[in-house]
Amino acid sequence: MDTNSNSYTFIFSTIMVIVVAASLAFVATQLQPKQAENVKQENWQNILKSIDVQVSRAEAEEAYNKHIVEELVIRGGEVVDDVKAFDVVIADEVKKPVNERNNPLYIGEKDGNTFYIIPLRGGGLWGPIWGYIALEKDVATVYGANFDHKSETPGLGAEINQASFYGQFKDKQILKENGDFTSVSVVKGSASGPHQVDGISGGTITSEGVSDMLKNCLAGYVDYLKARSSKHQESLPVEEIEADELLEDEEEDTENTSSADKEDELEMVEA
Amino acid sequence: MSTETVEKKKSGEGEPLFSKKNRRLLSDPLNDNNPITVQVLGICSALAITVQLKPAVVMALSVVFVMGAGNVIISLLRNLIPSRVRIIVMLTVVASLVILVDQVLKAYMFDVSKQLSVFIGLIITNCIIMGRFEAFAMGNGTWKSFLDGIGNAAGYGVILILVSIFREFFGAGSLWGHKLIPDDWYMQNGGFYHDNGMMLLPPMALISVALIIWVQRAYNRKLIEEN
């Protein structure tokens, strides 16, 4: 057989392409459900990590159901229920104008405290970066954050998924003292004040990507969260408001009180 | 395909599976004919993934698989491949194997696959693989090609691991992610030691490879050219 004739070359190439395409497509569809499951578990894991609950991938579902009490989607400052939070493709949403986005919001509870967990998505140097940030009840204070990336440079930009980087975000403020939104930015050199964290040397573009991502994604939530947390305060039962006012200066105590009250309520219900 | 099996039998009858010649196929690339330090191939990926030991090891294992399997496939097809499109065929074989590895890792070893992220894709661009397909598998039997593939991938892996040990230890004070240098040695804790940040940057990979070449040539006089 003449393996150098044109027709042979064509036939060989065609068969090769069909065989390769078919086998890869088969493998990909066979493994797809398993891969999707892994991704979902990892999302749960990351959501929990932002409120400092560390679980293995296998335990993620159980812990998620325990700690995440509500999943919402916010559009233009209102809660909408035509989409589910987990079905929202954040990569598509962040490209829309702020008012048209479907913004998923997870409400987490740990040790009686409520946290607002917000998914993030943006761009690094080589590809997408994403993460979750958890805000405390006052909306301004960051309780925790974590980031991940598809293809940032190892040892440089890729360090955003290390605790040494995302750990810096704890206790930073996304609101100015007067309540205006300002986000937390990643800066070169030494960071100072409650709105800055240290960048990664050699990973400048990834660091900037994290800044932009935070600013862009959080913008869609701030108004709703502020409204929600002030409404929440008002709708508390009378005794609790009194308690709140008494202890206004010591926020922590207030939180402990309300959580203690909640536990009491639960006990009563159970009894 | 029928000619293939006949040939395989013939070569099998001729010499034992691990004859001296076949063993050399495995051992040569580890030292005398190392793809990185002697042929200076595959440098690009050696620079990218030697910051830490763990990705380097997984990368080495993935390359062993892709090269072993790829060499066998190319060797089986070697009389059927039209020579004018042979490079494209080789590329297709490498790319499909790499996608296969990637998909399987994503499904069953999700954490490892996350660690490797882009590196798996980088295997496609590894010039050692294309080089062995073209130089060896296109002209040799299946078993020999398999040994050659494993040998070269191992030679590549050994250097990768050496460089990454060097870089992770001096750059981050750890190995396989475990801290080895005591915390109170560090300057910020009042000690005398500081990690060498330069080790984490790509140029140090080149310098480390060069140091390994130097040491290797000092011990292995065969490698030194006449003039």
JSON list of C-alpha atoms in Angstrom, two decimals, chain B:
[
{"chain": "B", "resi": 1, "resn": "MET", "atom": "CA", "xyz": [-1.75, -4.24, 11.56]},
{"chain": "B", "resi": 2, "resn": "SER", "atom": "CA", "xyz": [-0.96, -7.88, 10.82]},
{"chain": "B", "resi": 3, "resn": "THR", "atom": "CA", "xyz": [2.63, -7.06, 9.83]},
{"chain": "B", "resi": 4, "resn": "GLU", "atom": "CA", "xyz": [2.96, -5.35, 13.20]},
{"chain": "B", "resi": 5, "resn": "THR", "atom": "CA", "xyz": [2.21, -8.45, 15.25]},
{"chain": "B", "resi": 6, "resn": "VAL", "atom": "CA", "xyz": [4.54, -10.59, 13.17]},
{"chain": "B", "resi": 7, "resn": "GLU", "atom": "CA", "xyz": [7.32, -8.12, 13.71]},
{"chain": "B", "resi": 8, "resn": "LYS", "atom": "CA", "xyz": [6.68, -7.97, 17.41]},
{"chain": "B", "resi": 9, "resn": "LYS", "atom": "CA", "xyz": [6.99, -11.73, 17.66]},
{"chain": "B", "resi": 10, "resn": "LYS", "atom": "CA", "xyz": [10.23, -11.62, 15.71]},
{"chain": "B", "resi": 11, "resn": "SER", "atom": "CA", "xyz": [11.84, -9.06, 17.96]},
{"chain": "B", "resi": 12, "resn": "GLY", "atom": "CA", "xyz": [10.53, -10.96, 20.97]},
{"chain": "B", "resi": 13, "resn": "GLU", "atom": "CA", "xyz": [12.18, -14.17, 19.79]},
{"chain": "B", "resi": 14, "resn": "GLY", "atom": "CA", "xyz": [15.45, -12.44, 19.02]},
{"chain": "B", "resi": 15, "resn": "GLU", "atom": "CA", "xyz": [16.32, -11.17, 22.46]},
{"chain": "B", "resi": 16, "resn": "PRO", "atom": "CA", "xyz": [15.02, -11.37, 26.04]},
{"chain": "B", "resi": 17, "resn": "LEU", "atom": "CA", "xyz": [12.68, -8.62, 27.25]},
{"chain": "B", "resi": 18, "resn": "PHE", "atom": "CA", "xyz": [15.32, -7.03, 29.43]},
{"chain": "B", "resi": 19, "resn": "SER", "atom": "CA", "xyz": [18.41, -7.65, 27.36]},
{"chain": "B", "resi": 20, "resn": "LYS", "atom": "CA", "xyz": [21.41, -5.44, 27.94]},
{"chain": "B", "resi": 21, "resn": "LYS", "atom": "CA", "xyz": [20.43, -3.30, 24.97]},
{"chain": "B", "resi": 22, "resn": "ASN", "atom": "CA", "xyz": [16.89, -2.85, 26.23]},
{"chain": "B", "resi": 23, "resn": "ARG", "atom": "CA", "xyz": [18.08, -1.97, 29.71]},
{"chain": "B", "resi": 24, "resn": "ARG", "atom": "CA", "xyz": [20.25, 0.71, 28.22]},
{"chain": "B", "resi": 25, "resn": "LEU", "atom": "CA", "xyz": [17.13, 2.22, 26.64]},
{"chain": "B", "resi": 26, "resn": "LEU", "atom": "CA", "xyz": [15.86, 2.72, 30.16]},
{"chain": "B", "resi": 27, "resn": "SER", "atom": "CA", "xyz": [19.06, 3.80, 31.87]},
{"chain": "B", "resi": 28, "resn": "ASP", "atom": "CA", "xyz": [20.73, 5.94, 29.23]},
{"chain": "B", "resi": 29, "resn": "PRO", "atom": "CA", "xyz": [18.29, 8.85, 29.48]},
{"chain": "B", "resi": 30, "resn": "LEU", "atom": "CA", "xyz": [18.80, 8.93, 33.24]},
{"chain": "B", "resi": 31, "resn": "ASN", "atom": "CA", "xyz": [22.41, 9.98, 32.92]},
{"chain": "B", "resi": 32, "resn": "ASP", "atom": "CA", "xyz": [24.47, 9.76, 29.71]},
{"chain": "B", "resi": 33, "resn": "ASN", "atom": "CA", "xyz": [21.70, 10.96, 27.46]},
{"chain": "B", "resi": 34, "resn": "ASN", "atom": "CA", "xyz": [19.44, 12.89, 29.80]},
{"chain": "B", "resi": 35, "resn": "PRO", "atom": "CA", "xyz": [16.84, 14.85, 27.84]},
{"chain": "B", "resi": 36, "resn": "ILE", "atom": "CA", "xyz": [17.21, 17.95, 29.99]},
{"chain": "B", "resi": 37, "resn": "THR", "atom": "CA", "xyz": [20.85, 18.13, 31.03]},
{"chain": "B", "resi": 38, "resn": "VAL", "atom": "CA", "xyz": [22.44, 16.62, 27.93]},
{"chain": "B", "resi": 39, "resn": "GLN", "atom": "CA", "xyz": [20.01, 17.25, 25.10]},
{"chain": "B", "resi": 40, "resn": "VAL", "atom": "CA", "xyz": [18.66, 20.41, 26.76]},
{"chain": "B", "resi": 41, "resn": "LEU", "atom": "CA", "xyz": [15.06, 19.70, 25.72]},
{"chain": "B", "resi": 42, "resn": "GLY", "atom": "CA", "xyz": [11.87, 20.29, 27.68]},
{"chain": "B", "resi": 43, "resn": "ILE", "atom": "CA", "xyz": [13.41, 23.25, 29.48]},
{"chain": "B", "resi": 44, "resn": "CYS", "atom": "CA", "xyz": [10.24, 25.34, 29.19]},
{"chain": "B", "resi": 45, "resn": "SER", "atom": "CA", "xyz": [8.11, 23.13, 31.41]},
{"chain": "B", "resi": 46, "resn": "ALA", "atom": "CA", "xyz": [11.08, 22.51, 33.72]},
{"chain": "B", "resi": 47, "resn": "LEU", "atom": "CA", "xyz": [11.13, 26.23, 34.44]},
{"chain": "B", "resi": 48, "resn": "ALA", "atom": "CA", "xyz": [7.42, 26.55, 35.00]},
{"chain": "B", "resi": 49, "resn": "ILE", "atom": "CA", "xyz": [6.65, 23.82, 37.50]},
{"chain": "B", "resi": 50, "resn": "THR", "atom": "CA", "xyz": [9.72, 23.36, 39.67]},
{"chain": "B", "resi": 51, "resn": "VAL", "atom": "CA", "xyz": [8.78, 25.92, 42.30]},
{"chain": "B", "resi": 52, "resn": "GLN", "atom": "CA", "xyz": [7.36, 23.16, 44.50]},
{"chain": "B", "resi": 53, "resn": "LEU", "atom": "CA", "xyz": [8.07, 19.46, 44.79]},
{"chain": "B", "resi": 54, "resn": "LYS", "atom": "CA", "xyz": [4.52, 18.14, 44.63]},
{"chain": "B", "resi": 55, "resn": "PRO", "atom": "CA", "xyz": [3.46, 19.47, 41.23]},
{"chain": "B", "resi": 56, "resn": "ALA", "atom": "CA", "xyz": [6.85, 18.45, 39.87]},
{"chain": "B", "resi": 57, "resn": "VAL", "atom": "CA", "xyz": [6.31, 14.84, 40.95]},
{"chain": "B", "resi": 58, "resn": "VAL", "atom": "CA", "xyz": [2.79, 14.68, 39.55]},
{"chain": "B", "resi": 59, "resn": "MET", "atom": "CA", "xyz": [3.98, 16.29, 36.33]},
{"chain": "B", "resi": 60, "resn": "ALA", "atom": "CA", "xyz": [6.77, 13.71, 36.07]},
{"chain": "B", "resi": 61, "resn": "LEU", "atom": "CA", "xyz": [4.28, 10.87, 36.56]},
{"chain": "B", "resi": 62, "resn": "SER", "atom": "CA", "xyz": [1.89, 12.31, 33.96]},
{"chain": "B", "resi": 63, "resn": "VAL", "atom": "CA", "xyz": [4.72, 12.61, 31.46]},
{"chain": "B", "resi": 64, "resn": "VAL", "atom": "CA", "xyz": [5.74, 9.00, 32.16]},
{"chain": "B", "resi": 65, "resn": "PHE", "atom": "CA", "xyz": [2.20, 7.91, 31.30]},
{"chain": "B", "resi": 66, "resn": "VAL", "atom": "CA", "xyz": [1.80, 10.08, 28.22]},
{"chain": "B", "resi": 67, "resn": "MET", "atom": "CA", "xyz": [5.20, 9.18, 26.86]},
{"chain": "B", "resi": 68, "resn": "GLY", "atom": "CA", "xyz": [4.95, 5.45, 27.54]},
{"chain": "B", "resi": 69, "resn": "ALA", "atom": "CA", "xyz": [1.48, 5.20, 26.00]},
{"chain": "B", "resi": 70, "resn": "GLY", "atom": "CA", "xyz": [2.26, 7.65, 23.18]},
{"chain": "B", "resi": 71, "resn": "ASN", "atom": "CA", "xyz": [5.43, 5.87, 22.12]},
{"chain": "B", "resi": 72, "resn": "VAL", "atom": "CA", "xyz": [3.55, 2.56, 22.02]},
{"chain": "B", "resi": 73, "resn": "ILE", "atom": "CA", "xyz": [0.71, 3.99, 19.93]},
{"chain": "B", "resi": 74, "resn": "ILE", "atom": "CA", "xyz": [3.06, 5.70, 17.48]},
{"chain": "B", "resi": 75, "resn": "SER", "atom": "CA", "xyz": [5.19, 2.59, 17.23]},
{"chain": "B", "resi": 76, "resn": "LEU", "atom": "CA", "xyz": [2.10, 0.46, 16.48]},
{"chain": "B", "resi": 77, "resn": "LEU", "atom": "CA", "xyz": [0.97, 2.86, 13.77]},
{"chain": "B", "resi": 78, "resn": "ARG", "atom": "CA", "xyz": [4.43, 3.64, 12.41]},
{"chain": "B", "resi": 79, "resn": "ASN", "atom": "CA", "xyz": [3.99, 1.79, 9.12]},
{"chain": "B", "resi": 80, "resn": "LEU", "atom": "CA", "xyz": [0.53, 3.21, 8.54]},
{"chain": "B", "resi": 81, "resn": "ILE", "atom": "CA", "xyz": [1.22, 6.88, 9.18]},
{"chain": "B", "resi": 82, "resn": "PRO", "atom": "CA", "xyz": [1.59, 8.88, 5.95]},
{"chain": "B", "resi": 83, "resn": "SER", "atom": "CA", "xyz": [4.96, 10.55, 6.32]},
{"chain": "B", "resi": 84, "resn": "ARG", "atom": "CA", "xyz": [3.74, 13.93, 5.11]},
{"chain": "B", "resi": 85, "resn": "VAL", "atom": "CA", "xyz": [1.30, 14.33, 7.97]},
{"chain": "B", "resi": 86, "resn": "ARG", "atom": "CA", "xyz": [3.24, 12.42, 10.62]},
{"chain": "B", "resi": 87, "resn": "ILE", "atom": "CA", "xyz": [3.89, 15.45, 12.84]},
{"chain": "B", "resi": 88, "resn": "ILE", "atom": "CA", "xyz": [0.16, 16.23, 12.89]},
{"chain": "B", "resi": 89, "resn": "VAL", "atom": "CA", "xyz": [-0.60, 12.62, 13.75]},
{"chain": "B", "resi": 90, "resn": "MET", "atom": "CA", "xyz": [1.91, 12.70, 16.62]},
{"chain": "B", "resi": 91, "resn": "LEU", "atom": "CA", "xyz": [0.46, 15.93, 17.90]},
{"chain": "B", "resi": 92, "resn": "THR", "atom": "CA", "xyz": [-3.03, 14.44, 17.81]},
{"chain": "B", "resi": 93, "resn": "VAL", "atom": "CA", "xyz": [-1.87, 11.40, 19.76]},
{"chain": "B", "resi": 94, "resn": "VAL", "atom": "CA", "xyz": [-0.17, 13.50, 22.47]},
{"chain": "B", "resi": 95, "resn": "ALA", "atom": "CA", "xyz": [-3.10, 15.90, 22.69]},
{"chain": "B", "resi": 96, "resn": "SER", "atom": "CA", "xyz": [-5.68, 13.13, 23.02]},
{"chain": "B", "resi": 97, "resn": "LEU", "atom": "CA", "xyz": [-3.68, 11.35, 25.71]},
{"chain": "B", "resi": 98, "resn": "VAL", "atom": "CA", "xyz": [-3.23, 14.58, 27.61]},
{"chain": "B", "resi": 99, "resn": "ILE", "atom": "CA", "xyz": [-6.95, 15.38, 27.45]},
{"chain": "B", "resi": 100, "resn": "LEU", "atom": "CA", "xyz": [-7.65, 11.86, 28.64]},
{"chain": "B", "resi": 101, "resn": "VAL", "atom": "CA", "xyz": [-5.32, 12.26, 31.63]},
{"chain": "B", "resi": 102, "resn": "ASP", "atom": "CA", "xyz": [-6.87, 15.64, 32.40]},
{"chain": "B", "resi": 103, "resn": "GLN", "atom": "CA", "xyz": [-10.46, 14.32, 32.29]},
{"chain": "B", "resi": 104, "resn": "VAL", "atom": "CA", "xyz": [-9.69, 11.30, 34.43]},
{"chain": "B", "resi": 105, "resn": "LEU", "atom": "CA", "xyz": [-7.85, 13.40, 37.01]},
{"chain": "B", "resi": 106, "resn": "LYS", "atom": "CA", "xyz": [-10.76, 15.85, 37.13]},
{"chain": "B", "resi": 107, "resn": "ALA", "atom": "CA", "xyz": [-13.20, 13.05, 37.81]},
{"chain": "B", "resi": 108, "resn": "TYR", "atom": "CA", "xyz": [-11.25, 10.86, 40.21]},
{"chain": "B", "resi": 109, "resn": "MET", "atom": "CA", "xyz": [-8.40, 12.93, 41.63]},
{"chain": "B", "resi": 110, "resn": "PHE", "atom": "CA", "xyz": [-9.98, 16.35, 41.73]},
{"chain": "B", "resi": 111, "resn": "ASP", "atom": "CA", "xyz": [-7.53, 17.86, 44.20]},
{"chain": "B", "resi": 112, "resn": "VAL", "atom": "CA", "xyz": [-4.48, 16.77, 42.25]},
{"chain": "B", "resi": 113, "resn": "SER", "atom": "CA", "xyz": [-6.01, 18.07, 39.05]},
{"chain": "B", "resi": 114, "resn": "LYS", "atom": "CA", "xyz": [-6.55, 21.44, 40.70]},
{"chain": "B", "resi": 115, "resn": "GLN", "atom": "CA", "xyz": [-2.93, 21.49, 41.82]},
{"chain": "B", "resi": 116, "resn": "LEU", "atom": "CA", "xyz": [-1.72, 20.87, 38.31]},
{"chain": "B", "resi": 117, "resn": "SER", "atom": "CA", "xyz": [-4.23, 23.08, 36.51]},
{"chain": "B", "resi": 118, "resn": "VAL", "atom": "CA", "xyz": [-2.36, 24.34, 33.46]},
{"chain": "B", "resi": 119, "resn": "PHE", "atom": "CA", "xyz": [0.61, 22.00, 33.69]},
{"chain": "B", "resi": 120, "resn": "ILE", "atom": "CA", "xyz": [-1.33, 19.06, 32.33]},
{"chain": "B", "resi": 121, "resn": "GLY", "atom": "CA", "xyz": [-1.99, 21.08, 29.20]},
{"chain": "B", "resi": 122, "resn": "LEU", "atom": "CA", "xyz": [1.68, 21.98, 29.07]},
{"chain": "B", "resi": 123, "resn": "ILE", "atom": "CA", "xyz": [2.61, 18.33, 28.54]},
{"chain": "B", "resi": 124, "resn": "ILE", "atom": "CA", "xyz": [1.43, 18.74, 24.93]},
{"chain": "B", "resi": 125, "resn": "THR", "atom": "CA", "xyz": [4.12, 21.32, 24.33]},
{"chain": "B", "resi": 126, "resn": "ASN", "atom": "CA", "xyz": [6.89, 19.21, 25.83]},
{"chain": "B", "resi": 127, "resn": "CYS", "atom": "CA", "xyz": [9.45, 18.88, 23.07]},
{"chain": "B", "resi": 128, "resn": "ILE", "atom": "CA", "xyz": [10.90, 15.67, 24.54]},
{"chain": "B", "resi": 129, "resn": "ILE", "atom": "CA", "xyz": [7.70, 13.82, 23.71]},
{"chain": "B", "resi": 130, "resn": "MET", "atom": "CA", "xyz": [7.55, 14.89, 20.07]},
{"chain": "B", "resi": 131, "resn": "GLY", "atom": "CA", "xyz": [11.29, 14.30, 19.85]},
{"chain": "B", "resi": 132, "resn": "ARG", "atom": "CA", "xyz": [11.05, 10.68, 21.03]},
{"chain": "B", "resi": 133, "resn": "PHE", "atom": "CA", "xyz": [8.05, 9.98, 18.77]},
{"chain": "B", "resi": 134, "resn": "GLU", "atom": "CA", "xyz": [9.92, 11.25, 15.75]},
{"chain": "B", "resi": 135, "resn": "ALA", "atom": "CA", "xyz": [13.38, 9.92, 16.59]},
{"chain": "B", "resi": 136, "resn": "PHE", "atom": "CA", "xyz": [12.56, 6.58, 18.16]},
{"chain": "B", "resi": 137, "resn": "ALA", "atom": "CA", "xyz": [8.98, 5.32, 18.00]},
{"chain": "B", "resi": 138, "resn": "MET", "atom": "CA", "xyz": [8.69, 5.91, 14.23]},
{"chain": "B", "resi": 139, "resn": "GLY", "atom": "CA", "xyz": [11.53, 3.45, 13.64]},
{"chain": "B", "resi": 140, "resn": "ASN", "atom": "CA", "xyz": [11.42, 0.88, 16.43]},
{"chain": "B", "resi": 141, "resn": "GLY", "atom": "CA", "xyz": [9.24, -1.93, 17.77]},
{"chain": "B", "resi": 142, "resn": "THR", "atom": "CA", "xyz": [6.56, -1.54, 20.40]},
{"chain": "B", "resi": 143, "resn": "TRP", "atom": "CA", "xyz": [8.42, -2.90, 23.43]},
{"chain": "B", "resi": 144, "resn": "LYS", "atom": "CA", "xyz": [11.58, -0.93, 22.72]},
{"chain": "B", "resi": 145, "resn": "SER", "atom": "CA", "xyz": [9.56, 2.21, 22.15]},
{"chain": "B", "resi": 146, "resn": "PHE", "atom": "CA", "xyz": [7.79, 1.66, 25.44]},
{"chain": "B", "resi": 147, "resn": "LEU", "atom": "CA", "xyz": [11.10, 1.33, 27.31]},
{"chain": "B", "resi": 148, "resn": "ASP", "atom": "CA", "xyz": [12.50, 4.36, 25.53]},
{"chain": "B", "resi": 149, "resn": "GLY", "atom": "CA", "xyz": [9.44, 6.42, 26.41]},
{"chain": "B", "resi": 150, "resn": "ILE", "atom": "CA", "xyz": [9.52, 5.43, 30.09]},
{"chain": "B", "resi": 151, "resn": "GLY", "atom": "CA", "xyz": [13.29, 5.97, 30.25]},
{"chain": "B", "resi": 152, "resn": "ASN", "atom": "CA", "xyz": [13.20, 9.44, 28.78]},
{"chain": "B", "resi": 153, "resn": "ALA", "atom": "CA", "xyz": [10.24, 10.50, 30.86]},
{"chain": "B", "resi": 154, "resn": "ALA", "atom": "CA", "xyz": [12.06, 9.25, 33.97]},
{"chain": "B", "resi": 155, "resn": "GLY", "atom": "CA", "xyz": [15.20, 11.13, 32.98]},
{"chain": "B", "resi": 156, "resn": "TYR", "atom": "CA", "xyz": [13.10, 14.25, 32.62]},
{"chain": "B", "resi": 157, "resn": "GLY", "atom": "CA", "xyz": [11.31, 13.58, 35.91]},
{"chain": "B", "resi": 158, "resn": "VAL", "atom": "CA", "xyz": [14.51, 13.06, 37.90]},
{"chain": "B", "resi": 159, "resn": "ILE", "atom": "CA", "xyz": [15.86, 16.47, 36.92]},
{"chain": "B", "resi": 160, "resn": "LEU", "atom": "CA", "xyz": [12.47, 18.07, 37.55]},
{"chain": "B", "resi": 161, "resn": "ILE", "atom": "CA", "xyz": [12.39, 16.61, 41.06]},
{"chain": "B", "resi": 162, "resn": "LEU", "atom": "CA", "xyz": [15.99, 17.60, 41.85]},
{"chain": "B", "resi": 163, "resn": "VAL", "atom": "CA", "xyz": [15.43, 21.18, 40.73]},
{"chain": "B", "resi": 164, "resn": "SER", "atom": "CA", "xyz": [12.16, 21.47, 42.61]},
{"chain": "B", "resi": 165, "resn": "ILE", "atom": "CA", "xyz": [13.69, 20.11, 45.85]},
{"chain": "B", "resi": 166, "resn": "PHE", "atom": "CA", "xyz": [16.43, 22.72, 45.54]},
{"chain": "B", "resi": 167, "resn": "ARG", "atom": "CA", "xyz": [14.00, 25.54, 44.79]},
{"chain": "B", "resi": 168, "resn": "GLU", "atom": "CA", "xyz": [11.32, 24.69, 47.32]},
{"chain": "B", "resi": 169, "resn": "PHE", "atom": "CA", "xyz": [13.83, 24.17, 50.13]},
{"chain": "B", "resi": 170, "resn": "PHE", "atom": "CA", "xyz": [15.80, 27.36, 49.61]},
{"chain": "B", "resi": 171, "resn": "GLY", "atom": "CA", "xyz": [12.88, 29.44, 48.34]},
{"chain": "B", "resi": 172, "resn": "ALA", "atom": "CA", "xyz": [10.20, 28.54, 50.85]},
{"chain": "B", "resi": 173, "resn": "GLY", "atom": "CA", "xyz": [12.02, 26.55, 53.55]},
{"chain": "B", "resi": 174, "resn": "SER", "atom": "CA", "xyz": [9.76, 23.56, 53.01]},
{"chain": "B", "resi": 175, "resn": "LEU", "atom": "CA", "xyz": [9.45, 20.28, 51.10]},
{"chain": "B", "resi": 176, "resn": "TRP", "atom": "CA", "xyz": [6.17, 18.80, 49.83]},
{"chain": "B", "resi": 177, "resn": "GLY", "atom": "CA", "xyz": [4.50, 21.70, 51.62]},
{"chain": "B", "resi": 178, "resn": "HIS", "atom": "CA", "xyz": [5.94, 20.77, 55.05]},
{"chain": "B", "resi": 179, "resn": "LYS", "atom": "CA", "xyz": [7.98, 23.44, 56.79]},
{"chain": "B", "resi": 180, "resn": "LEU", "atom": "CA", "xyz": [11.50, 22.14, 57.41]},
{"chain": "B", "resi": 181, "resn": "ILE", "atom": "CA", "xyz": [13.26, 25.21, 58.70]},
{"chain": "B", "resi": 182, "resn": "PRO", "atom": "CA", "xyz": [12.26, 25.97, 62.30]},
{"chain": "B", "resi": 183, "resn": "ASP", "atom": "CA", "xyz": [10.11, 29.08, 62.68]},
{"chain": "B", "resi": 184, "resn": "ASP", "atom": "CA", "xyz": [12.39, 30.75, 65.22]},
{"chain": "B", "resi": 185, "resn": "TRP", "atom": "CA", "xyz": [15.32, 30.70, 62.79]},
{"chain": "B", "resi": 186, "resn": "TYR", "atom": "CA", "xyz": [13.56, 33.34, 60.73]},
{"chain": "B", "resi": 187, "resn": "MET", "atom": "CA", "xyz": [14.56, 36.98, 60.97]},
{"chain": "B", "resi": 188, "resn": "GLN", "atom": "CA", "xyz": [11.02, 38.17, 61.59]},
{"chain": "B", "resi": 189, "resn": "ASN", "atom": "CA", "xyz": [11.02, 35.95, 64.70]},
{"chain": "B", "resi": 190, "resn": "GLY", "atom": "CA", "xyz": [14.41, 37.21, 65.82]},
{"chain": "B", "resi": 191, "resn": "GLY", "atom": "CA", "xyz": [16.51, 34.53, 64.10]},
{"chain": "B", "resi": 192, "resn": "PHE", "atom": "CA", "xyz": [19.19, 34.78, 61.44]},
{"chain": "B", "resi": 193, "resn": "TYR", "atom": "CA", "xyz": [17.59, 33.15, 58.41]},
{"chain": "B", "resi": 194, "resn": "HIS", "atom": "CA", "xyz": [15.62, 34.43, 55.48]},
{"chain": "B", "resi": 195, "resn": "ASP", "atom": "CA", "xyz": [14.10, 32.54, 52.53]},
{"chain": "B", "resi": 196, "resn": "ASN", "atom": "CA", "xyz": [15.66, 33.35, 49.20]},
{"chain": "B", "resi": 197, "resn": "GLY", "atom": "CA", "xyz": [12.76, 34.80, 47.24]},
{"chain": "B", "resi": 198, "resn": "MET", "atom": "CA", "xyz": [14.81, 34.70, 44.06]},
{"chain": "B", "resi": 199, "resn": "MET", "atom": "CA", "xyz": [14.55, 30.88, 44.12]},
{"chain": "B", "resi": 200, "resn": "LEU", "atom": "CA", "xyz": [10.85, 31.13, 43.35]},
{"chain": "B", "resi": 201, "resn": "LEU", "atom": "CA", "xyz": [11.41, 33.14, 40.19]},
{"chain": "B", "resi": 202, "resn": "PRO", "atom": "CA", "xyz": [11.95, 31.42, 36.82]},
{"chain": "B", "resi": 203, "resn": "PRO", "atom": "CA", "xyz": [15.62, 32.47, 36.33]},
{"chain": "B", "resi": 204, "resn": "MET", "atom": "CA", "xyz": [16.67, 30.34, 39.31]},
{"chain": "B", "resi": 205, "resn": "ALA", "atom": "CA", "xyz": [15.31, 27.26, 37.55]},
{"chain": "B", "resi": 206, "resn": "LEU", "atom": "CA", "xyz": [17.73, 27.86, 34.68]},
{"chain": "B", "resi": 207, "resn": "ILE", "atom": "CA", "xyz": [20.59, 28.42, 37.10]},
{"chain": "B", "resi": 208, "resn": "SER", "atom": "CA", "xyz": [19.69, 25.27, 39.04]},
{"chain": "B", "resi": 209, "resn": "VAL", "atom": "CA", "xyz": [19.60, 23.22, 35.84]},
{"chain": "B", "resi": 210, "resn": "ALA", "atom": "CA", "xyz": [22.97, 24.68, 34.87]},
{"chain": "B", "resi": 211, "resn": "LEU", "atom": "CA", "xyz": [24.39, 23.72, 38.28]},
{"chain": "B", "resi": 212, "resn": "ILE", "atom": "CA", "xyz": [23.12, 20.17, 37.83]},
{"chain": "B", "resi": 213, "resn": "ILE", "atom": "CA", "xyz": [24.72, 20.02, 34.37]},
{"chain": "B", "resi": 214, "resn": "TRP", "atom": "CA", "xyz": [27.99, 21.21, 35.90]},
{"chain": "B", "resi": 215, "resn": "VAL", "atom": "CA", "xyz": [27.96, 18.59, 38.65]},
{"chain": "B", "resi": 216, "resn": "GLN", "atom": "CA", "xyz": [26.94, 15.87, 36.21]},
{"chain": "B", "resi": 217, "resn": "ARG", "atom": "CA", "xyz": [29.79, 16.68, 33.84]},
{"chain": "B", "resi": 218, "resn": "ALA", "atom": "CA", "xyz": [32.30, 16.85, 36.66]},
{"chain": "B", "resi": 219, "resn": "TYR", "atom": "CA", "xyz": [31.44, 13.23, 37.54]},
{"chain": "B", "resi": 220, "resn": "ASN", "atom": "CA", "xyz": [30.72, 11.87, 34.09]},
{"chain": "B", "resi": 221, "resn": "ARG", "atom": "CA", "xyz": [33.85, 12.48, 31.99]},
{"chain": "B", "resi": 222, "resn": "LYS", "atom": "CA", "xyz": [32.19, 10.90, 28.92]},
{"chain": "B", "resi": 223, "resn": "LEU", "atom": "CA", "xyz": [30.05, 13.99, 28.50]},
{"chain": "B", "resi": 224, "resn": "ILE", "atom": "CA", "xyz": [32.93, 16.40, 28.18]},
{"chain": "B", "resi": 225, "resn": "GLU", "atom": "CA", "xyz": [33.64, 17.38, 24.57]},
{"chain": "B", "resi": 226, "resn": "GLU", "atom": "CA", "xyz": [37.19, 17.11, 23.19]},
{"chain": "B", "resi": 227, "resn": "ASN", "atom": "CA", "xyz": [37.75, 20.81, 22.64]}
]
